[in-house]
Coordinates of N, CA and C in Angstrom, one line a residue:
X1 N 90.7 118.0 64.3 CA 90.0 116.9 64.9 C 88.5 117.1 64.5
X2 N 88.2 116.1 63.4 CA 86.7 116.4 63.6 C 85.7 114.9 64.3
X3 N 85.5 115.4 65.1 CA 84.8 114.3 66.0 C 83.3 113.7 65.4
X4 N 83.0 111.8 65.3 CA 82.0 111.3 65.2 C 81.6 110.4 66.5
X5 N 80.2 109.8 66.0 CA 80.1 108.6 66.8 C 80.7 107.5 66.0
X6 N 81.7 106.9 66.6 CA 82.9 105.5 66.8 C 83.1 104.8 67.3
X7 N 82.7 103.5 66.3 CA 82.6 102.3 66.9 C 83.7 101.6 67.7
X8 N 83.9 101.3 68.8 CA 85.2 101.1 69.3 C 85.7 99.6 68.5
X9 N 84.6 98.9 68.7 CA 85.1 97.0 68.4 C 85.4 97.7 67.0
X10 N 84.7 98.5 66.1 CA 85.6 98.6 64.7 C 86.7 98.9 64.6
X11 N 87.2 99.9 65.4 CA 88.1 100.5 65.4 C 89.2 99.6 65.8
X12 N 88.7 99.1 67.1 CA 90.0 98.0 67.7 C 90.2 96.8 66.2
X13 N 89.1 96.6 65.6 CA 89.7 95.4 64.8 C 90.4 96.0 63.6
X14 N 89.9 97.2 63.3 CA 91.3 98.0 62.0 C 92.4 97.9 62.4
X15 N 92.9 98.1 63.8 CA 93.7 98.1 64.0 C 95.0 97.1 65.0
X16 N 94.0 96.0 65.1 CA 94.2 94.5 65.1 C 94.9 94.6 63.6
X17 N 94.0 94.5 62.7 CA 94.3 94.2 61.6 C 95.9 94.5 61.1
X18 N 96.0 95.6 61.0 CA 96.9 96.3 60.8 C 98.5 95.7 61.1
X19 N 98.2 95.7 62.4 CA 99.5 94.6 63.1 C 99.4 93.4 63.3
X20 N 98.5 92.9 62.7 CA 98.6 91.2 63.2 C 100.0 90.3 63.0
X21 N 99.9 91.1 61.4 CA 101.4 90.3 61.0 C 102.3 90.7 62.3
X22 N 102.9 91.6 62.3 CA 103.8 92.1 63.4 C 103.6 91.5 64.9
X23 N 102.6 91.5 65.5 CA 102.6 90.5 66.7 C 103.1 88.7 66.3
X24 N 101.9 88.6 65.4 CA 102.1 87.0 64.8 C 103.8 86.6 65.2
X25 N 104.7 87.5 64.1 CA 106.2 87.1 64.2 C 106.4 87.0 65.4
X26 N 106.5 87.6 66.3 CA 107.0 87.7 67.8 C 105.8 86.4 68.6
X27 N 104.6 85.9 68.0 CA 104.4 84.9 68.5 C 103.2 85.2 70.2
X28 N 103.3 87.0 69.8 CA 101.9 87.7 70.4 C 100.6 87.6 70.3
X29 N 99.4 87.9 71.3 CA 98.7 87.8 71.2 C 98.2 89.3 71.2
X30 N 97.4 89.3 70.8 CA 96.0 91.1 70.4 C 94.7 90.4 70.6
X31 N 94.3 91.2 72.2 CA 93.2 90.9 72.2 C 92.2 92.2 73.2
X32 N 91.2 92.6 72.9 CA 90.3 93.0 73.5 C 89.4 92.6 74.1
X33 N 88.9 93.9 75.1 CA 87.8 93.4 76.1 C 87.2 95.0 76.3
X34 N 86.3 94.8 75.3 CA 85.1 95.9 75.3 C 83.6 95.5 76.2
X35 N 83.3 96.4 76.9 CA 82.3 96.6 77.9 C 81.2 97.0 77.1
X36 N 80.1 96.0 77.1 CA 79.0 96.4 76.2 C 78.0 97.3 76.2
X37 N 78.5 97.9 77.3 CA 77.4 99.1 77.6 C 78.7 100.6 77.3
X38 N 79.8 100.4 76.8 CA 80.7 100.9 75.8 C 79.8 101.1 74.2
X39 N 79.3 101.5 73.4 CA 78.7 101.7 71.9 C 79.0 102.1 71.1
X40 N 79.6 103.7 71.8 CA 80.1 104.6 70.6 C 81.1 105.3 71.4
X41 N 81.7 105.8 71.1 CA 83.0 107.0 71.6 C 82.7 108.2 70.4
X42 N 82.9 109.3 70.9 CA 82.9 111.0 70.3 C 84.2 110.2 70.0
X43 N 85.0 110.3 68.8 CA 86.3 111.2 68.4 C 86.8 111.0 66.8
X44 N 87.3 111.3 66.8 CA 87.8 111.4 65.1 C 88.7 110.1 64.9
X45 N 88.0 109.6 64.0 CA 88.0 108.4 63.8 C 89.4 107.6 63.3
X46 N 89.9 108.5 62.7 CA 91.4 108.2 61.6 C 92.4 108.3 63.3
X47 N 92.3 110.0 63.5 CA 93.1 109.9 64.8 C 92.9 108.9 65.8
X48 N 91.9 108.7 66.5 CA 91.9 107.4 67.1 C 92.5 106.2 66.6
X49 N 92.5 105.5 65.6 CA 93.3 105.0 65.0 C 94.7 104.9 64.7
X50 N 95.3 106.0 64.7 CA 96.4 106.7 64.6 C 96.9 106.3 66.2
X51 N 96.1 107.0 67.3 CA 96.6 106.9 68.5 C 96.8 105.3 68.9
X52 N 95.8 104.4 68.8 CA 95.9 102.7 69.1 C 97.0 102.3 68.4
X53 N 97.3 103.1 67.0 CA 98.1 102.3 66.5 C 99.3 102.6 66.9
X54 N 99.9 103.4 67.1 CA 101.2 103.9 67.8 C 101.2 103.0 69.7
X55 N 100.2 103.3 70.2 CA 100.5 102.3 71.5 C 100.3 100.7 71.4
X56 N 99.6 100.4 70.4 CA 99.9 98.8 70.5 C 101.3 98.5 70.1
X57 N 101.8 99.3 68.8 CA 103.1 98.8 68.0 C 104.3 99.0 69.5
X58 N 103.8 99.9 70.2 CA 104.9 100.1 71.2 C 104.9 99.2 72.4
X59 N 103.5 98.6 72.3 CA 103.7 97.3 73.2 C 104.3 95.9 72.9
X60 N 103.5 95.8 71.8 CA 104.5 94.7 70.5 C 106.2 94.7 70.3
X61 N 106.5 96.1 70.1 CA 107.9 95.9 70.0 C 109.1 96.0 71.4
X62 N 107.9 96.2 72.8 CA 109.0 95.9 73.8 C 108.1 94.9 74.8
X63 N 107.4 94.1 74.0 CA 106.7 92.4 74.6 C 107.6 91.5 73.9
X64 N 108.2 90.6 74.6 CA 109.0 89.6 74.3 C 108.1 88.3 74.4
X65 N 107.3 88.0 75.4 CA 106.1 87.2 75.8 C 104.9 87.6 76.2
X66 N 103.8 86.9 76.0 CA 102.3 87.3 76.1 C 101.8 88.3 75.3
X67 N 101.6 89.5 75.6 CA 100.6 90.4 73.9 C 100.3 91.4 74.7
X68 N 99.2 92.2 73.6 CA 99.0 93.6 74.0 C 97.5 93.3 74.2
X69 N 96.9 94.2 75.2 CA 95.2 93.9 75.3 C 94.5 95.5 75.1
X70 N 93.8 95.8 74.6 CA 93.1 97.1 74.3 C 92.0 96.8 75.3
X71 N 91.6 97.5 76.4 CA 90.3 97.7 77.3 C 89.5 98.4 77.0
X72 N 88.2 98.9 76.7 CA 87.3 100.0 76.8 C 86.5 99.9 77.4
X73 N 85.7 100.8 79.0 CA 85.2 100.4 80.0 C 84.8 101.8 80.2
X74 N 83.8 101.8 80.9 CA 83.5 103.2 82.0 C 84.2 103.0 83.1
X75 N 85.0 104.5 83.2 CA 85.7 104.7 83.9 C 85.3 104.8 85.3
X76 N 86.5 104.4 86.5 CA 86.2 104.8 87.7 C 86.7 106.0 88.1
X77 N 85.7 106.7 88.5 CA 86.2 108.6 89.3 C 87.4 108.1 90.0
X78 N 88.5 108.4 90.1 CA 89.5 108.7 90.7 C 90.3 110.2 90.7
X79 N 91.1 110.1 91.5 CA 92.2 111.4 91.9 C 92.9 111.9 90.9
X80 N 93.3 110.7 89.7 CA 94.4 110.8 88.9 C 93.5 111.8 87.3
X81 N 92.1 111.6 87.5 CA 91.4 112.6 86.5 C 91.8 113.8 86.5
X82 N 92.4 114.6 87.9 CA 92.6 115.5 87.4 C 91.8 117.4 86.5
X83 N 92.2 116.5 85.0 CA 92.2 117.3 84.2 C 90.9 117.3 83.7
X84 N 90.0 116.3 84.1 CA 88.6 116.6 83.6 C 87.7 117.2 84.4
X85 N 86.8 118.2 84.9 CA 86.3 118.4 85.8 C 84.6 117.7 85.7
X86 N 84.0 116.9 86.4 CA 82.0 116.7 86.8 C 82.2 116.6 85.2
X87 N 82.6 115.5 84.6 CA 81.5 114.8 83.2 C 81.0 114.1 83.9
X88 N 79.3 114.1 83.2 CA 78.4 113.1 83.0 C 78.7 111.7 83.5
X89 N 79.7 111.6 82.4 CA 80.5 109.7 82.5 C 81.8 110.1 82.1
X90 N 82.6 108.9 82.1 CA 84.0 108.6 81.3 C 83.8 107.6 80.8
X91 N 84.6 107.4 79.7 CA 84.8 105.6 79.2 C 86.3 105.9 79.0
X92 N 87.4 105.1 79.5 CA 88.8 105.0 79.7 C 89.1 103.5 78.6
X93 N 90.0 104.0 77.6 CA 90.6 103.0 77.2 C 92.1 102.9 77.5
X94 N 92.0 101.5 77.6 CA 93.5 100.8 78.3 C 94.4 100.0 77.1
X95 N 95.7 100.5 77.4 CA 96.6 99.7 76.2 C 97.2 99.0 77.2
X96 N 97.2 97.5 77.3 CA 98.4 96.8 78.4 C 98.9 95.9 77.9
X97 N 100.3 96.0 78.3 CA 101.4 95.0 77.5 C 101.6 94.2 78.8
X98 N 102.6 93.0 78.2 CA 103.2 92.4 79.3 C 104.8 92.4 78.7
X99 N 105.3 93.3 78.8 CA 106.5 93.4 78.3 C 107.6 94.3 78.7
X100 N 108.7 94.5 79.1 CA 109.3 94.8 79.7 C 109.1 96.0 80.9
X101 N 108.3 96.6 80.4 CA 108.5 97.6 81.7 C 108.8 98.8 81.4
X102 N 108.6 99.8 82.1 CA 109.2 101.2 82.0 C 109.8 101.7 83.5
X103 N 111.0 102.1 83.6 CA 111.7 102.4 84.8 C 110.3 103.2 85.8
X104 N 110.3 103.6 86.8 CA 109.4 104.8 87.2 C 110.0 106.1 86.9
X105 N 111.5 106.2 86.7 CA 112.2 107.4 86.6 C 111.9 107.9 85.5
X106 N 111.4 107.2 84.6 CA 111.3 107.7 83.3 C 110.3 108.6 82.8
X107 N 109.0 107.5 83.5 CA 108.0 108.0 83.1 C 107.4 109.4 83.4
X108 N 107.8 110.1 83.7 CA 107.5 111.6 83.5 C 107.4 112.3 82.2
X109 N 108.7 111.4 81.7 CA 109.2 112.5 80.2 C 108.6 111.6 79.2
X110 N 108.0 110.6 79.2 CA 107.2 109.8 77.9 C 106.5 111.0 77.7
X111 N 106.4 110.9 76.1 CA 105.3 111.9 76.0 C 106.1 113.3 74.8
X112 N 107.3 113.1 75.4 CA 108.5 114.5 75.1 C 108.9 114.1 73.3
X113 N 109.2 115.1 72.5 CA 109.5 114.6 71.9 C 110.7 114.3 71.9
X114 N 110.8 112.6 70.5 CA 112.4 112.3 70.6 C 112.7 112.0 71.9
X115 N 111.9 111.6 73.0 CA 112.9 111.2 74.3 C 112.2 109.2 73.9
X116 N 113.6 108.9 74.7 CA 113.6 107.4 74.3 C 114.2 107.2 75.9
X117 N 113.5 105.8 76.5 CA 113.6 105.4 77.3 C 115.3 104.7 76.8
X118 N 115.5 103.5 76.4 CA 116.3 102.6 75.9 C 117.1 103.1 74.4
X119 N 117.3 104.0 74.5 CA 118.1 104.3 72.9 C 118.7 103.6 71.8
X120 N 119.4 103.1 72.7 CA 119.9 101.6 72.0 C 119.2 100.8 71.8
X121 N 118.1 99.9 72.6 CA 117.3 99.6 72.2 C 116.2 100.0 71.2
X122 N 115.5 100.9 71.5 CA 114.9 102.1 70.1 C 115.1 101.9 69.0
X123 N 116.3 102.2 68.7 CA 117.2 102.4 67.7 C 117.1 101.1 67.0
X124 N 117.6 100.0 68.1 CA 117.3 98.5 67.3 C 116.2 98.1 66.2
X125 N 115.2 98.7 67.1 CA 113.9 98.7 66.8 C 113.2 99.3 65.8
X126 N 113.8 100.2 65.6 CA 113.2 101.6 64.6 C 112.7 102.6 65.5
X127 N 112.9 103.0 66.5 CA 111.8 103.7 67.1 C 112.6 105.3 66.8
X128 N 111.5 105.9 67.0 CA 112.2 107.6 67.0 C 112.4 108.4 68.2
X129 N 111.5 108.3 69.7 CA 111.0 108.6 70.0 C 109.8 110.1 69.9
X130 N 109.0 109.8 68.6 CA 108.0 110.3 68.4 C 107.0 109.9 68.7
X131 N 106.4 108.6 68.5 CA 104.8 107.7 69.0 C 104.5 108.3 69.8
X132 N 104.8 108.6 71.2 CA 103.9 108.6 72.1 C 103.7 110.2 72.0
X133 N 104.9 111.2 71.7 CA 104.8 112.9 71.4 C 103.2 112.9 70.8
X134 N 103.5 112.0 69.3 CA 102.5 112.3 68.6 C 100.5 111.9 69.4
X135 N 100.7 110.7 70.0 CA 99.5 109.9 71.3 C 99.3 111.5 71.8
X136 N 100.2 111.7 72.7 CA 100.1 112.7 73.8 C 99.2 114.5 73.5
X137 N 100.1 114.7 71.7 CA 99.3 115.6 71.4 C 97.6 115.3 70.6
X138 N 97.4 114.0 69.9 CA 96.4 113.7 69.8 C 95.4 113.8 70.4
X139 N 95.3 113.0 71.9 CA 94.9 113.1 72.5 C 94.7 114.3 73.8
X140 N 95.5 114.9 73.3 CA 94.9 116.4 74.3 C 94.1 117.5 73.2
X141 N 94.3 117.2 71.7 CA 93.1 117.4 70.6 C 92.3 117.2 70.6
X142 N 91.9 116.1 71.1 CA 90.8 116.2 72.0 C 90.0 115.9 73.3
X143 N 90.8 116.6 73.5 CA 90.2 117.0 75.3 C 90.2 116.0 76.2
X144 N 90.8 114.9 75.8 CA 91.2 113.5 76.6 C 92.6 113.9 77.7
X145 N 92.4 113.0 78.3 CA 93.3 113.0 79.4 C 94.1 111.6 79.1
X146 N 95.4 111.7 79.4 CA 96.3 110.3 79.9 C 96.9 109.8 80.7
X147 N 97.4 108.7 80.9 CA 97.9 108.4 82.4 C 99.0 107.4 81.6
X148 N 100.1 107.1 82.4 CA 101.0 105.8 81.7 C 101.6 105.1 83.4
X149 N 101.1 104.2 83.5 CA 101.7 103.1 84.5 C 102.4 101.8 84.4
X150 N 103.6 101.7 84.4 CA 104.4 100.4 84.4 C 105.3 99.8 85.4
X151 N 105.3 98.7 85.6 CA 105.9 98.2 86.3 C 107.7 97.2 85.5
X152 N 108.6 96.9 85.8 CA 109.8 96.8 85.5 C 109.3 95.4 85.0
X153 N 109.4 94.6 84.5 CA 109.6 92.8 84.1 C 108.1 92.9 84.1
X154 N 107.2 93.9 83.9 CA 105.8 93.3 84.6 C 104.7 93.6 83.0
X155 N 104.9 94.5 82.8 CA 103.9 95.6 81.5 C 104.1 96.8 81.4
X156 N 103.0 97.4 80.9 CA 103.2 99.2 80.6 C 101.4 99.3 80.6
X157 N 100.7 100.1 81.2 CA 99.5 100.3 80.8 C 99.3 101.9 80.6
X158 N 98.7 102.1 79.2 CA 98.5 102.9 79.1 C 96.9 103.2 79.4
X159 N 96.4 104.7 79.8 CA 95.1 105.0 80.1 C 94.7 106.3 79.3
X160 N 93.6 105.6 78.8 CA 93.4 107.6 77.5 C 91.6 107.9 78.4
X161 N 91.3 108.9 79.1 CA 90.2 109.1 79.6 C 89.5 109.8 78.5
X162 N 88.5 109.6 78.6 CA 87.7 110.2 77.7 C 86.1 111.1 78.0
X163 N 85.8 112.0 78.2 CA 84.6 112.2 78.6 C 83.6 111.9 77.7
X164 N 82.4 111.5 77.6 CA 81.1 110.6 77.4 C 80.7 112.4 76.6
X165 N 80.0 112.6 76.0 CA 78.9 113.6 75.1 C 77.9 113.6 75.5

């Protein structure tokens, strides 16, 4: 991981880019909402990359209606931080689908490698269950925190906390 200053709106649009075709077909929307006192993020710029693009395509390929939205915001201190102790700031980016859901039972083991919620489904798909193994170790490369919340028929939101430099 070698860490810069990273422009988020660039980054979010490489990787808009990237998938557009792939939402297009399914008739999705990709859209962001960056907070403008948001500028720059610390991180390595390819992996960041790497990480959005693994959770959008996973929102894309289990949204049947509506799209995937990338958030980037200063974070609110909450309970669920955890793993960061007294930074400065946070800025938290959000991956949110509106697309099927993830059981609650499940979500513990997202993250594992090769575990697959829907297998059969997966499978359909192409999936491996590596994306998120690979997100999970990324992201603890650099010293970021995660959270995954979804509700059944509702979405999936993903949360990558970030501490500010």
């Amino acid at each position: 991981i070698e860490k810069t200053d990273v422009n988020p709106d660039e980054v979010t649009e490489t990787v808009f880019a990237t998938l557009k075709d792939k939402s297009d077909a399914k008739g999705l929307y990709l859209k962001k909402e960056i907070s403008p006192e948001v500028i720059r993020i610390n991180a390595d710029r390819g992996r960041l990359i790497q990480i959005l693009i693994n959770l959008v395509d996973n929102g894309i390929k289990y949204t049947d209606k509506g799209g995937v939205t990338i958030r980037i915001q200063n974070a609110k201190q909450s309970d669920d931080l955890s793993l960061i102790t007294q930074p400065s700031s946070l800025v938290e980016i959000l991956v949110e689908d509106t697309g099927i859901g993830i059981p609650k039972k499940h979500l513990s083991r997202l993250g594992e490698r090769f575990y697959r919620v829907d297998r059969a489904r997966s499978r359909d798909l192409g999936g491996t269950g590596l994306g998120l193994a690979i997100v999970k170790h990324l992201v603890k490369a650099h010293g970021w925190d995660m959270a995954i919340e979804s509700i059944e028929g509702v979405g999936t939101t993903i949360r990558l906390i970030l501490p500010v430099a």
